[in-house]
XYZ file of C-alpha atoms in Angstrom:
400
model
C -4.482 -24.353 18.130
C -5.238 -22.189 15.119
C -7.300 -23.959 12.472
C -4.541 -23.420 9.916
C -1.893 -25.305 11.874
C -0.311 -27.942 9.596
C -0.318 -31.668 10.436
C 2.255 -32.753 12.996
C 5.432 -33.883 11.283
C 6.614 -37.462 11.603
C 9.054 -37.794 14.490
C 11.962 -38.795 12.235
C 11.739 -35.403 10.536
C 11.245 -33.117 13.498
C 14.046 -30.747 14.440
C 14.430 -27.981 16.995
C 14.996 -25.269 14.402
C 14.596 -24.929 10.622
C 18.370 -24.623 10.194
C 18.881 -27.834 12.155
C 16.325 -29.521 9.902
C 18.221 -28.420 6.811
C 21.491 -29.825 8.128
C 20.155 -33.048 9.684
C 17.764 -34.291 6.982
C 20.573 -35.540 4.812
C 18.396 -37.966 2.846
C 17.089 -34.916 1.027
C 20.554 -34.300 -0.425
C 21.552 -37.858 -1.381
C 20.964 -39.569 -4.735
C 17.798 -41.653 -4.592
C 19.672 -44.882 -5.384
C 21.798 -44.412 -2.242
C 18.805 -44.184 0.111
C 17.740 -47.469 1.800
C 14.498 -48.760 0.277
C 12.727 -48.743 3.649
C 13.561 -45.069 4.138
C 12.651 -44.227 0.541
C 9.263 -45.914 0.902
C 8.619 -44.009 4.124
C 9.608 -40.741 2.456
C 7.164 -41.299 -0.372
C 4.359 -42.412 1.959
C 4.956 -39.397 4.196
C 4.988 -36.867 1.357
C 3.067 -33.644 2.109
C -0.159 -32.965 0.227
C 1.161 -30.213 -1.996
C 0.825 -28.843 -5.506
C 2.654 -26.516 -7.847
C 0.080 -24.028 -9.110
C -0.111 -21.433 -11.868
C -2.629 -19.013 -13.318
C -1.851 -18.946 -17.019
C -3.318 -18.006 -20.402
C -3.239 -20.175 -23.533
C -1.045 -17.534 -25.156
C 1.610 -18.199 -22.481
C 2.147 -21.803 -23.570
C 5.854 -21.450 -24.337
C 6.516 -19.489 -21.148
C 4.704 -22.071 -19.010
C 6.590 -24.960 -20.603
C 9.833 -23.080 -19.908
C 8.964 -22.606 -16.219
C 7.809 -26.198 -15.714
C 10.966 -27.600 -17.288
C 13.052 -25.490 -14.925
C 11.126 -26.489 -11.792
C 11.273 -30.138 -12.832
C 15.021 -30.024 -13.477
C 15.873 -28.033 -10.353
C 13.434 -29.682 -7.934
C 10.412 -31.775 -8.860
C 11.795 -34.657 -10.934
C 13.257 -36.363 -7.857
C 11.427 -39.615 -7.071
C 10.661 -38.459 -3.524
C 9.025 -35.280 -4.874
C 7.008 -35.469 -8.112
C 4.339 -33.121 -6.844
C 1.198 -32.476 -8.855
C 0.795 -29.474 -11.114
C -2.513 -27.592 -11.098
C -2.924 -24.971 -13.812
C -5.784 -22.462 -13.790
C -7.248 -20.382 -16.604
C -10.366 -18.242 -16.852
C -10.945 -19.776 -20.300
C -10.825 -23.417 -21.498
C -7.297 -24.639 -22.132
C -6.551 -25.453 -25.749
C -5.521 -28.943 -26.830
C -2.189 -27.537 -27.985
C -1.502 -25.970 -24.588
C -2.383 -29.116 -22.644
C -0.265 -31.330 -24.899
C 2.791 -29.085 -24.741
C 2.614 -28.518 -20.997
C 1.770 -32.148 -20.254
C 4.936 -33.252 -22.035
C 7.067 -31.025 -19.795
C 6.531 -33.101 -16.624
C 6.177 -36.713 -15.536
C 4.024 -35.647 -12.582
C 0.247 -35.524 -12.633
C -1.113 -32.321 -14.110
C -4.611 -30.866 -13.870
C -6.074 -28.168 -16.104
C -8.797 -26.170 -14.382
C -11.112 -23.461 -15.674
C -11.976 -20.880 -13.014
C -15.722 -20.540 -12.478
C -17.531 -17.251 -12.985
C -18.115 -16.955 -9.237
C -14.358 -16.407 -8.854
C -13.695 -14.475 -12.051
C -16.086 -11.584 -12.504
C -16.545 -8.071 -11.222
C -18.749 -8.480 -8.109
C -22.287 -7.115 -8.110
C -21.485 -4.585 -5.363
C -18.862 -2.795 -7.482
C -20.208 0.420 -9.028
C -19.422 0.162 -12.782
C -19.062 3.917 -13.273
C -16.716 4.322 -10.315
C -14.704 1.337 -11.524
C -14.252 2.821 -14.999
C -13.301 6.230 -13.602
C -10.779 4.655 -11.217
C -9.296 2.466 -13.926
C -8.953 5.402 -16.313
C -7.438 7.625 -13.621
C -4.870 5.106 -12.398
C -3.972 4.134 -15.933
C -3.583 7.809 -16.804
C -1.111 8.512 -14.010
C 0.979 5.478 -14.926
C -0.048 2.805 -12.395
C 1.095 -0.423 -14.041
C -1.656 -2.528 -15.663
C -4.372 -0.557 -13.856
C -6.387 -0.284 -17.082
C -6.508 -4.081 -17.583
C -9.686 -5.684 -16.272
C -7.982 -9.078 -16.317
C -5.236 -7.787 -14.020
C -7.749 -6.590 -11.418
C -9.479 -9.988 -11.586
C -6.159 -11.809 -11.254
C -5.136 -9.780 -8.193
C -8.491 -10.440 -6.540
C -8.309 -14.176 -7.296
C -4.799 -14.610 -5.936
C -5.581 -12.427 -2.900
C -8.131 -14.821 -1.476
C -10.173 -16.912 -3.902
C -7.455 -19.217 -5.235
C -7.281 -21.185 -1.972
C -11.013 -21.930 -2.223
C -10.830 -23.583 -5.650
C -12.324 -27.070 -5.482
C -9.345 -28.707 -7.200
C -7.082 -27.569 -4.353
C -9.248 -28.990 -1.561
C -7.116 -32.120 -1.260
C -3.878 -30.155 -0.813
C -2.344 -28.507 2.250
C 0.495 -26.629 0.515
C 1.099 -24.743 -2.705
C 4.016 -23.307 -4.635
C 3.131 -20.504 -7.036
C 4.884 -20.669 -10.408
C 4.652 -17.980 -13.090
C 5.257 -18.390 -16.838
C 8.629 -17.277 -18.180
C 10.584 -17.348 -14.934
C 14.099 -18.574 -14.271
C 14.958 -21.012 -11.472
C 18.698 -20.575 -11.441
C 19.900 -22.977 -8.709
C 19.293 -26.550 -7.633
C 16.866 -27.003 -4.740
C 18.350 -29.921 -2.836
C 15.647 -30.565 -0.266
C 11.883 -30.907 -0.213
C 10.561 -27.416 0.460
C 7.108 -28.745 1.329
C 8.484 -31.133 3.971
C 10.561 -28.262 5.284
C 7.467 -26.063 5.634
C 5.405 -28.805 7.249
C 8.044 -30.152 9.614
C 8.971 -26.697 10.882
C 5.435 -25.339 11.213
C 6.079 -22.602 8.645
C 3.011 -21.210 6.893
C 4.529 -18.789 4.381
C 7.780 -18.679 2.434
C 9.225 -16.010 0.138
C 12.564 -15.110 -1.434
C 12.224 -11.395 -2.202
C 10.745 -8.389 -0.429
C 10.236 -5.335 -2.599
C 8.697 -1.889 -2.651
C 5.578 -1.281 -4.751
C 3.936 1.792 -6.235
C 1.906 3.357 -3.420
C -0.473 4.906 -5.944
C -1.823 1.423 -6.690
C -3.591 1.013 -3.351
C -3.995 4.379 -1.566
C -6.735 3.123 0.781
C -5.280 -0.303 1.636
C -3.554 0.640 4.879
C -6.549 2.574 6.215
C -8.862 -0.365 5.472
C -6.385 -2.729 7.117
C -6.292 -0.580 10.258
C -10.102 -0.532 10.295
C -10.139 -4.321 10.105
C -7.681 -4.568 12.991
C -9.757 -2.229 15.143
C -12.945 -4.180 14.399
C -11.342 -7.611 14.873
C -8.608 -7.306 17.515
C -9.194 -10.928 18.561
C -8.015 -12.133 15.142
C -4.614 -10.445 15.253
C -1.959 -12.890 16.429
C -0.512 -11.998 19.834
C 2.999 -12.555 18.454
C 2.450 -10.575 15.252
C 5.179 -8.072 14.433
C 4.375 -5.600 11.657
C 7.107 -3.100 12.458
C 9.042 -3.890 9.304
C 6.023 -2.757 7.255
C 5.782 0.698 8.795
C 7.800 3.889 8.461
C 10.282 4.612 11.283
C 9.178 1.752 13.532
C 12.743 0.713 14.325
C 13.083 3.808 16.477
C 12.311 3.756 20.223
C 8.741 4.411 21.260
C 7.101 3.199 18.069
C 5.083 0.452 19.757
C 2.243 1.234 22.134
C 0.006 -1.132 24.041
C -3.618 -0.665 24.983
C -6.565 -2.437 26.526
C -6.885 -5.536 28.696
C -5.221 -8.549 27.095
C -3.712 -6.054 24.684
C -2.825 -6.649 21.082
C 0.141 -4.858 19.510
C -0.944 -1.530 18.054
C 1.744 0.079 15.954
C 1.947 3.760 15.166
C 2.941 4.919 11.723
C 2.067 4.534 8.079
C 2.543 1.604 5.731
C 5.897 1.836 3.943
C 4.607 -0.203 0.954
C 7.057 -3.077 1.461
C 5.728 -6.457 0.428
C 6.711 -10.045 -0.206
C 7.140 -10.629 -3.946
C 4.241 -13.026 -4.363
C 5.101 -14.205 -7.884
C 7.273 -16.630 -5.963
C 5.691 -17.911 -2.798
C 5.282 -21.232 -1.031
C 2.506 -21.364 1.504
C -0.095 -23.126 3.568
C -3.455 -23.372 1.827
C -5.002 -23.848 5.254
C -3.712 -20.423 6.241
C -5.247 -18.749 3.204
C -8.504 -20.643 3.823
C -8.535 -19.649 7.487
C -11.222 -17.516 9.080
C -8.637 -14.813 9.728
C -7.388 -14.444 6.179
C -10.771 -14.911 4.524
C -12.366 -12.340 6.839
C -9.640 -9.849 5.962
C -9.969 -10.584 2.249
C -13.758 -10.176 2.357
C -13.378 -6.905 4.269
C -11.215 -5.569 1.438
C -13.283 -7.152 -1.309
C -16.589 -5.687 -0.132
C -15.055 -2.214 -0.379
C -14.678 -2.688 -4.133
C -11.068 -1.550 -3.991
C -9.712 -4.410 -6.085
C -11.446 -2.503 -8.896
C -11.702 1.140 -7.789
C -7.973 0.969 -7.083
C -5.430 -1.674 -8.030
C -5.060 -3.697 -4.851
C -2.447 -6.361 -5.519
C -2.239 -9.847 -4.085
C 1.325 -9.159 -2.886
C 0.474 -6.410 -0.351
C -2.701 -8.249 0.690
C -0.754 -11.449 1.393
C 1.981 -9.473 3.126
C -0.357 -7.604 5.468
C -2.327 -10.776 6.188
C 0.822 -12.717 7.051
C 1.951 -9.767 9.160
C -1.273 -9.687 11.174
C -2.054 -13.374 11.584
C 1.299 -15.163 11.780
C 4.211 -14.814 14.182
C 7.461 -14.146 12.384
C 8.829 -17.583 13.268
C 6.215 -19.089 10.928
C 7.518 -17.123 7.935
C 10.665 -18.158 6.047
C 13.092 -16.341 3.745
C 14.198 -18.802 1.015
C 17.490 -17.046 0.312
C 18.821 -20.308 -1.177
C 16.259 -20.503 -4.012
C 17.606 -18.755 -7.088
C 14.816 -17.039 -8.982
C 14.442 -14.357 -11.620
C 11.314 -12.745 -13.048
C 11.626 -9.585 -15.089
C 13.291 -6.865 -13.033
C 13.280 -8.918 -9.823
C 15.987 -11.442 -9.001
C 17.337 -13.410 -6.060
C 20.596 -15.302 -6.535
C 22.020 -16.892 -3.369
C 25.679 -16.892 -2.321
C 27.437 -19.657 -4.226
C 29.158 -20.849 -1.066
C 25.940 -22.645 -0.174
C 26.707 -26.315 -1.041
C 25.229 -28.087 -4.047
C 23.273 -25.210 -5.565
C 24.944 -25.309 -9.018
C 23.692 -21.793 -9.693
C 23.606 -20.223 -13.126
C 23.449 -16.651 -11.865
C 25.574 -13.973 -10.236
C 24.998 -13.587 -6.498
C 22.689 -10.675 -5.768
C 23.054 -8.313 -2.838
C 20.159 -8.288 -0.393
C 19.260 -4.781 -1.530
C 19.199 -5.712 -5.200
C 16.453 -3.800 -7.003
C 14.091 -3.568 -4.056
C 12.453 -0.417 -5.463
C 12.616 -1.234 -9.186
C 8.833 -1.522 -9.415
C 8.327 2.046 -8.192
C 8.235 4.429 -11.176
C 9.806 7.853 -11.114
C 6.336 9.440 -11.206
C 5.520 8.002 -7.783
C 6.807 10.504 -5.223
C 6.326 8.181 -2.254
C 8.798 8.245 0.604
C 11.059 5.201 0.446
C 12.129 3.406 3.643
C 15.583 4.118 5.011
C 16.521 0.447 4.541
C 15.582 -2.078 1.880
C 12.480 -4.138 2.636
C 14.326 -7.403 3.198
C 16.693 -5.788 5.718
C 13.695 -4.386 7.571
C 12.246 -7.902 7.733
C 15.557 -9.490 8.807
C 16.097 -6.720 11.399
C 18.943 -6.691 13.926
C 22.480 -6.525 12.543
C 21.164 -6.315 8.992
C 20.200 -2.700 9.734
C 23.609 -1.599 10.968
C 25.670 0.395 8.517
C 29.430 0.563 8.297
C 31.264 2.817 5.868
C 29.624 2.772 2.461
C 27.865 -0.543 2.917
C 26.069 -2.769 5.401
C 28.103 -4.951 7.720
C 26.159 -8.119 7.089
C 24.884 -9.840 3.986
C 23.631 -13.363 3.306
């Protein structure tokens, strides 16, 4: 068993498939006052060790209050939920911030300052090369490449966040950003769903990013795979992340007890990590931390603009079988240019948004100046695979 396997779910919650779990765990959908007290007590006692987390500045007070109020109203204010909030900042939180945010939830909330060991440019990074790289990427239009704080944030979320001492008592996290919209009700406990179905990573958008941000990332990832073939999961399937891998002959096998080795180049698809629900044990695992350290020691979080989204995506792709990754199509979410609004036919969502097509804005984060080759299909269709890649007339045959 991998060290990041979650605890075994209680037998009353186990189901053969995630979809069966969603349909059979009807206590998740009922008003609390209609649930027998014995069942309610068991639900609360059996609650996963999970937290809602955010990295936020004091200046984002209003935006953080807005996001917390939405998560509370759409999900967390249910008696069987009430998960802790853990907010991180690289500076001390102000009294005003803590008072305003604390009043937005009835759950416990912790305010944590990130230590210097997790929030500084490492000693092995060459300062001159860093400044040249930052100036160059900023000059060609790579978003936020000139901001030191953005490089530090990407590095922290790529691997260090899971090692924060305040999170040691938790198995699961849900990342929440300031100023986001949660546009639909979430009528089940997403953390129980993850735990009971042995899912380690959940997302609700897959997008294309600016390839100029991380020109060396794929090469360094391939080097890591060659040096550590024993770490790559035997069931890993990274085809959706590579150009033209849905054509015959794109997978080759080599060596005794072979691991999948996939020809091709990274297509720059990634899970949109501003919304993600995941296993902290996975991100603390030897596999992920070894990969993160391999990238970190290269200095490329600073020489380039490695983002946490592609790092998480490639890590999940290498170390998890696809069955342990879940597409939360039913969670309505909007952040800037990126939006997921589920079909309103799904029961009980009470959405305040217009249903988005699967292909909605998948390349919006790629500026015109970036001449990268875009995949033939949108990133989410590549991940879904199968019938989602078949075209008919002017549109795809299948949507969800």
